[in-house]
Amino acid sequence: MAARSKKAHEAAEKLCCAAAAGDTTKLAKWLEKALAIQTLNSSAEGELSAMTHKALCDALLHGHVECVRLIVDARVDVNMACEDGETTALHIAARVGHARGVQLLLDAGAAVSTRIRASRSADDLPKPGEPSAACASRVSPLHLAAQNGHEACVLCLLGASADVDATTSKGYTPLHLAVESGHLPCAQRLIDANASAEARTLRGYTPLHFAAAAGRTPCVRCLLGAGAAAAALTARRCTPLHLACRAGHAACAALLLAADGPRLVHMLNADEDTALLLAADNGHPGCVQLLLHAKAAANQRQGSGFPLFLATAKGHSECVRLLVEAGAALDEDMSPLRDAAPFNSSSSSLPSDGPSPPHGEAKAHANAARLARSPARGRGMTTGTVTTGHAAAEPSEEAPDEAKHSAQHGPRSWLGGLVSRLTPRATVYSPLGAPAEEDGRNSFMELDMISP
């Protein structure tokens, strides 16, 4: 009996080694031996079945399609879970983008919508034999294929009637994950399969919120074309424009403004802040300029203060210049400048026992304050060219032509033309990461993620 058990263990190890190496000759040999051992020793059946399944997963992970075919033809249970108790071979094939493996498994009867709990990232999906680092979320093979950009796998799964609007425990659909990761072909396939562009997470995020927050301009355009609402609100009343401007994604902001600008520019989130305040506070002059051209109120007090005060306080000189040109308050008695006084004074007025600001930061604050105090002559940039008392406040080379174009054709025409010239900033998000619930300006993009 001990000798038979030893043979079973040896056969199991050889199976896995051959599958991982892609050696079909050795794999066929050890599959035959394993079957013979199972016939003679029923007590070894459990171990050999588990190891044969592990060999299947190893073959999928390494992309050895002929090995996958051999193992599937040996009638392994394709729905058996790995040692974590949840991950199936189909989840692994979908994650790594093994489209032929996905189709072989589906043809062999793999369950297309089995859910698993998720670990912190797609790369952390438990491998065969590894314990699961599980959390509360549950993802399907379609979630994994869409999030990782595997279009062929998405097509295979949709062809097998996978639930296109399946949700994780936080309400994320495959479309949320495809657009957040910037995988336009997968997103388009899902939309063509009638995925909802208005699907909501538990906190109210639509796929458009995800795409705008991540700066995925082509996906934003695709979703708007599919009828996604540009003015959709999260549970804390954030629009996609709030998210795009908070992160500095000017091209996404331009698309959103072109879709519903007159409404979006004045919308307040739960903190009673507009997109303009968020853009100014975080130092994104491209977004500030877009919003001002779309008639955002430059001198309106909001929940977190005035845009000019926040831009001045943080040393965002270019944002200050744009706001001043648009008519933001310049009077010393007005609260934006009065409240920013500590930043406008010289460094000698700082407490002697306090830390001195870095030279670059102090200079930025001084420049911003100087711009804010500059006497503005002429009208705001939304109605004409503005000249201030300092060369630093001169409009950019493109500003006069764009202002003229805006006056002639309206802000929507100007915004549409600008989209093609704007390059969105790259933002790195963790796999399956969401633009998590915004809680004030500073923790707005707190990562509250799921991952497969």
XYZ file of C-alpha atoms in Angstrom:
452
model
C 0.000 0.000 0.000
C 2.832 2.382 0.872
C 4.514 1.599 -2.451
C 1.311 2.384 -4.331
C 0.930 5.653 -2.450
C 4.510 6.562 -3.329
C 3.832 5.832 -6.996
C 0.706 7.987 -6.906
C 2.638 10.886 -5.382
C 5.412 10.519 -7.955
C 2.912 10.457 -10.821
C 1.208 13.573 -9.492
C 4.490 15.495 -9.278
C 5.567 14.409 -12.747
C 2.203 15.485 -14.145
C 2.620 19.022 -12.834
C 6.222 19.304 -14.001
C 5.344 18.158 -17.514
C 2.364 20.527 -17.732
C 4.373 23.525 -16.532
C 7.147 22.740 -19.008
C 4.756 22.193 -21.904
C 6.123 18.697 -22.531
C 3.177 16.942 -24.150
C 5.009 13.622 -24.537
C 5.802 13.296 -20.845
C 2.408 14.680 -19.882
C 0.607 12.021 -21.937
C 2.808 9.342 -20.353
C 2.097 10.428 -16.787
C -1.603 10.960 -17.426
C -1.778 7.329 -18.547
C 0.143 6.170 -15.483
C -2.057 8.238 -13.187
C -5.178 6.674 -14.672
C -3.722 3.188 -14.169
C -2.847 3.938 -10.539
C -6.363 5.245 -9.888
C -7.827 2.053 -11.327
C -5.700 -0.131 -9.040
C -5.797 2.073 -5.943
C -9.042 3.928 -5.254
C -7.524 5.588 -2.172
C -5.134 7.498 -4.446
C -7.943 8.874 -6.603
C -8.420 12.068 -4.577
C -4.752 13.044 -4.613
C -4.335 12.297 -8.306
C -7.496 14.208 -9.251
C -6.326 17.249 -7.318
C -2.858 17.118 -8.829
C -4.238 16.611 -12.326
C -6.312 19.740 -11.807
C -3.200 21.542 -10.572
C -1.417 20.417 -13.736
C -4.289 21.912 -15.757
C -3.883 25.236 -13.976
C -0.109 25.156 -14.472
C -0.581 24.555 -18.192
C -2.986 27.495 -18.402
C -0.659 29.801 -16.500
C 2.174 29.005 -18.889
C 0.040 29.125 -22.039
C 0.554 25.511 -23.095
C -2.647 24.935 -25.042
C -1.843 21.377 -26.177
C -1.198 20.374 -22.587
C -4.535 21.900 -21.632
C -6.190 19.877 -24.377
C -4.576 16.625 -23.190
C -5.681 17.155 -19.604
C -9.222 18.181 -20.558
C -9.504 15.113 -22.789
C -8.506 13.005 -19.780
C -11.842 14.093 -18.275
C -10.492 16.107 -15.383
C -13.167 17.973 -13.416
C -12.802 21.456 -14.951
C -14.986 22.987 -12.233
C -12.840 21.715 -9.378
C -11.576 24.519 -7.168
C -7.916 25.088 -6.492
C -6.535 24.640 -2.998
C -7.904 28.048 -2.007
C -11.331 26.442 -2.307
C -12.672 28.924 -4.870
C -10.461 29.662 -7.880
C -11.268 27.545 -10.915
C -9.262 26.885 -14.045
C -11.561 29.243 -15.965
C -10.709 32.131 -13.638
C -7.018 31.523 -14.248
C -7.427 31.291 -18.018
C -9.460 34.521 -18.089
C -6.955 36.371 -15.925
C -3.905 35.462 -18.014
C -5.703 35.918 -21.341
C -5.522 32.311 -22.519
C -8.416 32.496 -24.999
C -7.958 28.998 -26.444
C -7.791 27.629 -22.938
C -10.985 29.489 -22.040
C -12.761 27.964 -25.025
C -11.490 24.452 -24.266
C -12.729 24.748 -20.687
C -16.117 26.073 -21.774
C -16.455 23.238 -24.285
C -15.670 20.817 -21.448
C -18.478 22.242 -19.319
C -16.764 24.888 -17.199
C -19.232 27.084 -15.297
C -19.080 30.490 -16.968
C -20.189 32.690 -14.067
C -18.617 31.105 -11.001
C -17.640 33.820 -8.502
C -14.566 33.909 -6.295
C -13.475 36.145 -3.482
C -10.860 38.666 -4.514
C -7.337 39.313 -3.300
C -5.626 42.710 -3.454
C -4.697 42.713 -7.135
C -5.067 40.722 -10.301
C -1.478 39.575 -9.987
C -2.300 38.171 -6.554
C -4.908 35.727 -7.814
C -4.085 32.578 -5.855
C -1.999 30.147 -7.843
C -2.675 26.434 -7.516
C -1.404 25.285 -4.161
C -1.275 28.764 -2.638
C -3.614 29.981 0.123
C -6.201 32.588 -0.803
C -5.662 36.170 0.363
C -9.395 36.699 0.269
C -11.547 39.710 0.964
C -15.266 40.359 0.713
C -15.501 40.870 -3.064
C -16.534 38.252 -5.576
C -15.465 38.306 -9.212
C -16.397 36.235 -12.240
C -14.145 35.156 -15.114
C -15.647 37.987 -17.189
C -14.573 40.545 -14.574
C -11.019 39.230 -14.791
C -10.887 39.168 -18.576
C -12.313 42.692 -18.873
C -10.090 44.188 -16.182
C -6.962 42.745 -17.781
C -7.898 43.740 -21.327
C -8.263 40.266 -22.825
C -10.729 40.933 -25.638
C -10.666 37.405 -27.064
C -11.472 35.934 -23.651
C -14.287 38.453 -23.211
C -15.757 37.314 -26.528
C -15.511 33.640 -25.550
C -17.232 34.249 -22.226
C -19.962 36.413 -23.731
C -20.508 33.720 -26.355
C -21.102 31.266 -23.512
C -23.777 33.583 -22.052
C -21.735 35.068 -19.230
C -23.671 37.678 -17.255
C -22.520 40.950 -18.818
C -23.711 42.989 -15.823
C -22.514 40.647 -13.079
C -21.590 42.598 -9.965
C -19.050 42.101 -7.239
C -20.036 42.665 -3.636
C -19.219 46.367 -4.114
C -21.307 46.601 -7.250
C -18.521 46.674 -9.845
C -19.486 45.331 -13.260
C -17.063 44.120 -15.947
C -17.636 47.434 -17.756
C -16.546 49.420 -14.684
C -13.288 47.489 -14.645
C -12.644 47.593 -18.382
C -12.959 51.386 -18.639
C -11.092 52.073 -15.395
C -8.146 50.133 -16.796
C -8.460 51.849 -20.178
C -9.294 48.756 -22.209
C -11.465 50.289 -24.925
C -11.885 47.139 -27.101
C -13.163 45.158 -24.113
C -15.445 48.018 -23.099
C -16.868 48.204 -26.607
C -17.495 44.443 -26.689
C -19.347 44.672 -23.380
C -21.439 47.611 -24.566
C -22.229 45.752 -27.800
C -23.468 42.906 -25.583
C -25.846 45.368 -23.880
C -23.800 46.045 -20.772
C -25.359 48.907 -18.845
C -23.464 52.188 -19.179
C -25.470 53.413 -16.182
C -24.647 50.548 -13.803
C -24.013 51.800 -10.260
C -21.648 50.592 -7.580
C -22.861 50.574 -3.993
C -21.505 54.120 -3.665
C -23.155 55.331 -6.807
C -20.268 55.284 -9.276
C -21.053 54.650 -12.928
C -18.494 53.388 -15.452
C -18.166 57.014 -16.603
C -17.039 58.036 -13.112
C -14.378 55.326 -13.226
C -13.135 56.310 -16.684
C -13.052 60.039 -15.882
C -11.216 59.532 -12.593
C -8.571 57.388 -14.287
C -8.122 59.743 -17.244
C -9.248 57.205 -19.838
C -10.229 59.646 -22.592
C -11.187 57.085 -25.307
C -13.344 55.213 -22.797
C -15.033 58.448 -21.696
C -15.843 59.182 -25.344
C -17.149 55.636 -25.837
C -19.400 55.778 -22.767
C -20.824 59.164 -23.691
C -21.557 57.788 -27.147
C -23.355 54.855 -25.521
C -25.643 57.231 -23.655
C -23.918 57.462 -20.279
C -25.147 60.455 -18.282
C -22.441 63.104 -17.967
C -24.188 64.536 -14.903
C -24.509 61.252 -12.987
C -23.974 61.672 -9.244
C -22.255 59.430 -6.718
C -23.619 59.008 -3.217
C -21.673 62.145 -2.288
C -22.944 64.046 -5.321
C -19.762 63.958 -7.359
C -20.078 64.138 -11.125
C -17.541 62.599 -13.512
C -16.354 66.180 -14.115
C -15.515 66.591 -10.419
C -13.384 63.459 -10.608
C -11.640 64.389 -13.848
C -10.800 67.916 -12.676
C -9.675 66.752 -9.249
C -7.113 64.489 -10.954
C -6.178 66.945 -13.711
C -7.488 64.993 -16.691
C -8.190 67.922 -19.011
C -9.062 65.874 -22.105
C -11.704 63.934 -20.177
C -13.023 67.179 -18.703
C -13.310 68.683 -22.191
C -15.410 65.760 -23.401
C -17.705 66.008 -20.395
C -18.111 69.760 -20.803
C -18.888 69.328 -24.483
C -21.606 66.844 -23.519
C -23.312 68.851 -20.767
C -21.127 71.838 -19.903
C -23.692 74.505 -18.944
C -25.105 72.187 -16.317
C -21.935 70.515 -15.075
C -19.833 73.609 -14.350
C -22.219 74.798 -11.644
C -22.934 71.463 -9.947
C -21.822 71.105 -6.321
C -20.654 67.928 -4.625
C -21.549 67.022 -1.044
C -18.899 69.474 0.187
C -20.570 72.197 -1.916
C -17.531 72.469 -4.185
C -17.536 72.838 -7.959
C -15.135 71.207 -10.389
C -13.371 74.588 -10.705
C -12.497 74.668 -7.030
C -11.117 71.132 -7.162
C -9.016 71.932 -10.231
C -7.654 75.153 -8.695
C -6.992 73.532 -5.332
C -4.966 70.751 -6.927
C -3.058 72.916 -9.389
C -4.464 71.844 -12.747
C -4.429 74.936 -14.997
C -5.599 73.011 -18.056
C -8.816 72.090 -16.283
C -9.158 75.582 -14.791
C -8.916 77.126 -18.254
C -11.511 74.739 -19.666
C -13.948 75.462 -16.860
C -13.537 79.218 -17.116
C -14.204 79.085 -20.859
C -17.342 77.103 -20.022
C -18.502 80.016 -17.809
C -17.627 78.559 -14.415
C -17.978 81.172 -11.655
C -14.457 82.313 -10.776
C -15.439 84.431 -7.775
C -18.014 82.268 -6.027
C -17.469 81.146 -2.431
C -17.915 77.399 -2.130
C -17.906 74.892 0.668
C -14.109 74.795 0.878
C -13.593 78.505 0.154
C -12.730 80.498 -2.959
C -10.859 78.938 -5.905
C -8.460 81.910 -5.924
C -7.678 81.560 -2.226
C -6.930 77.843 -2.509
C -4.772 78.265 -5.615
C -2.873 81.154 -3.986
C -2.414 79.328 -0.698
C -0.881 76.336 -2.448
C 1.309 78.313 -4.822
C -0.411 77.323 -8.066
C 0.684 80.414 -9.999
C -0.768 79.490 -13.381
C -4.162 78.727 -11.846
C -4.015 82.069 -10.012
C -3.253 83.893 -13.253
C -6.181 82.290 -15.039
C -8.578 83.050 -12.192
C -7.439 86.669 -11.926
C -7.873 87.153 -15.662
C -11.374 85.712 -15.359
C -12.306 88.329 -12.755
C -11.641 86.584 -9.443
C -11.566 89.068 -6.513
C -8.425 91.221 -6.351
C -9.418 93.650 -3.586
C -7.279 93.388 -0.448
C -10.458 93.422 1.631
C -11.930 90.469 -0.220
C -11.631 87.227 1.666
C -9.531 85.226 -0.845
C -6.522 87.507 -0.433
C -7.113 88.336 3.192
C -7.283 84.654 4.106
C -4.152 83.960 2.060
C -2.156 86.671 3.853
C 0.126 84.238 5.760
C 1.284 82.841 2.417
C 1.747 86.291 0.864
C 4.060 87.714 3.515
C 7.823 87.361 3.507
C 9.507 84.421 5.157
C 10.840 86.726 7.887
C 7.357 86.896 9.367
C 7.284 83.170 10.038
C 7.574 82.094 13.678
C 11.223 81.659 14.577
C 10.561 78.295 16.159
C 8.618 76.975 13.188
C 10.007 75.134 10.174
C 11.010 77.269 7.211
C 9.278 76.328 3.965
C 11.461 74.905 1.204
C 12.802 77.635 -1.071
C 10.887 76.407 -4.122
C 7.619 76.192 -2.208
C 8.057 79.646 -0.672
C 8.838 81.107 -4.097
C 5.760 79.485 -5.585
C 3.568 80.951 -2.856
C 5.147 84.380 -3.342
C 4.650 84.272 -7.107
C 1.042 83.163 -6.735
C 0.347 85.897 -4.200
C 1.980 88.502 -6.444
C -0.211 87.409 -9.335
C -3.314 87.532 -7.175
C -2.488 91.090 -6.071
C -1.677 92.306 -9.591
C -4.024 95.098 -10.763
C -6.174 93.647 -13.555
C -7.224 95.880 -16.384
C -9.751 94.929 -18.986
C -12.372 92.265 -18.871
C -12.239 88.635 -17.851
C -10.956 86.015 -20.244
C -14.444 84.729 -20.900
C -15.330 88.005 -22.642
C -12.044 89.363 -23.963
C -8.281 89.673 -23.575
C -6.996 90.697 -20.149
C -3.766 92.522 -19.317
C -2.312 92.699 -15.818
C 0.486 94.789 -14.408
C 3.041 91.957 -14.650
C 4.472 90.083 -17.604
C 3.818 86.779 -15.791
C 0.098 87.353 -16.213
C 0.183 87.684 -19.997
C -2.177 85.256 -21.710
C -0.689 82.221 -23.367
C -0.003 82.275 -27.094
C -3.119 80.274 -27.866
C -5.467 82.168 -25.567
C -6.489 85.045 -27.909
C -7.324 82.736 -30.824
C -9.209 80.332 -28.591
C -11.122 83.139 -26.894
C -12.044 84.526 -30.314
C -13.127 81.091 -31.523
C -15.207 80.637 -28.376
C -16.916 83.992 -28.884
C -17.724 83.172 -32.502
C -18.795 79.556 -32.190
C -19.659 79.099 -28.516
C -17.854 77.211 -25.741
C -18.956 73.780 -26.925
C -17.303 74.247 -30.322
C -14.113 75.461 -28.679
C -14.114 72.558 -26.229
C -14.651 70.042 -28.994
C -11.673 71.380 -30.912
C -9.481 71.359 -27.841
C -10.056 67.695 -26.993
C -7.837 66.455 -29.813
C -4.939 68.666 -28.660
C -5.010 67.742 -25.000
C -2.925 64.882 -23.690
C -4.300 63.394 -20.467
C -1.858 62.835 -17.646
C -1.091 59.225 -16.883
C -2.397 58.035 -13.531
C -1.505 54.627 -12.168
C -4.263 52.767 -10.366
C -4.106 49.403 -8.726
C -5.876 46.619 -10.607
C -9.595 46.653 -10.023
C -9.061 49.941 -8.192
C -11.986 52.322 -7.912
C -12.054 56.048 -7.469
C -13.236 55.329 -3.962
C -15.726 57.377 -2.022
C -14.706 60.988 -1.894
C -14.534 62.305 1.654
C -13.489 65.934 1.471
C -10.885 67.430 -0.826
C -7.782 65.795 0.597
C -8.961 62.193 0.741
C -11.028 62.447 -2.428
C -9.153 59.719 -4.274
C -8.637 57.399 -1.354
C -8.131 53.939 -2.770
C -10.907 51.637 -1.649
C -10.367 48.719 -3.928
C -11.360 45.260 -4.803
C -9.197 43.026 -6.888
C -9.454 39.534 -8.246
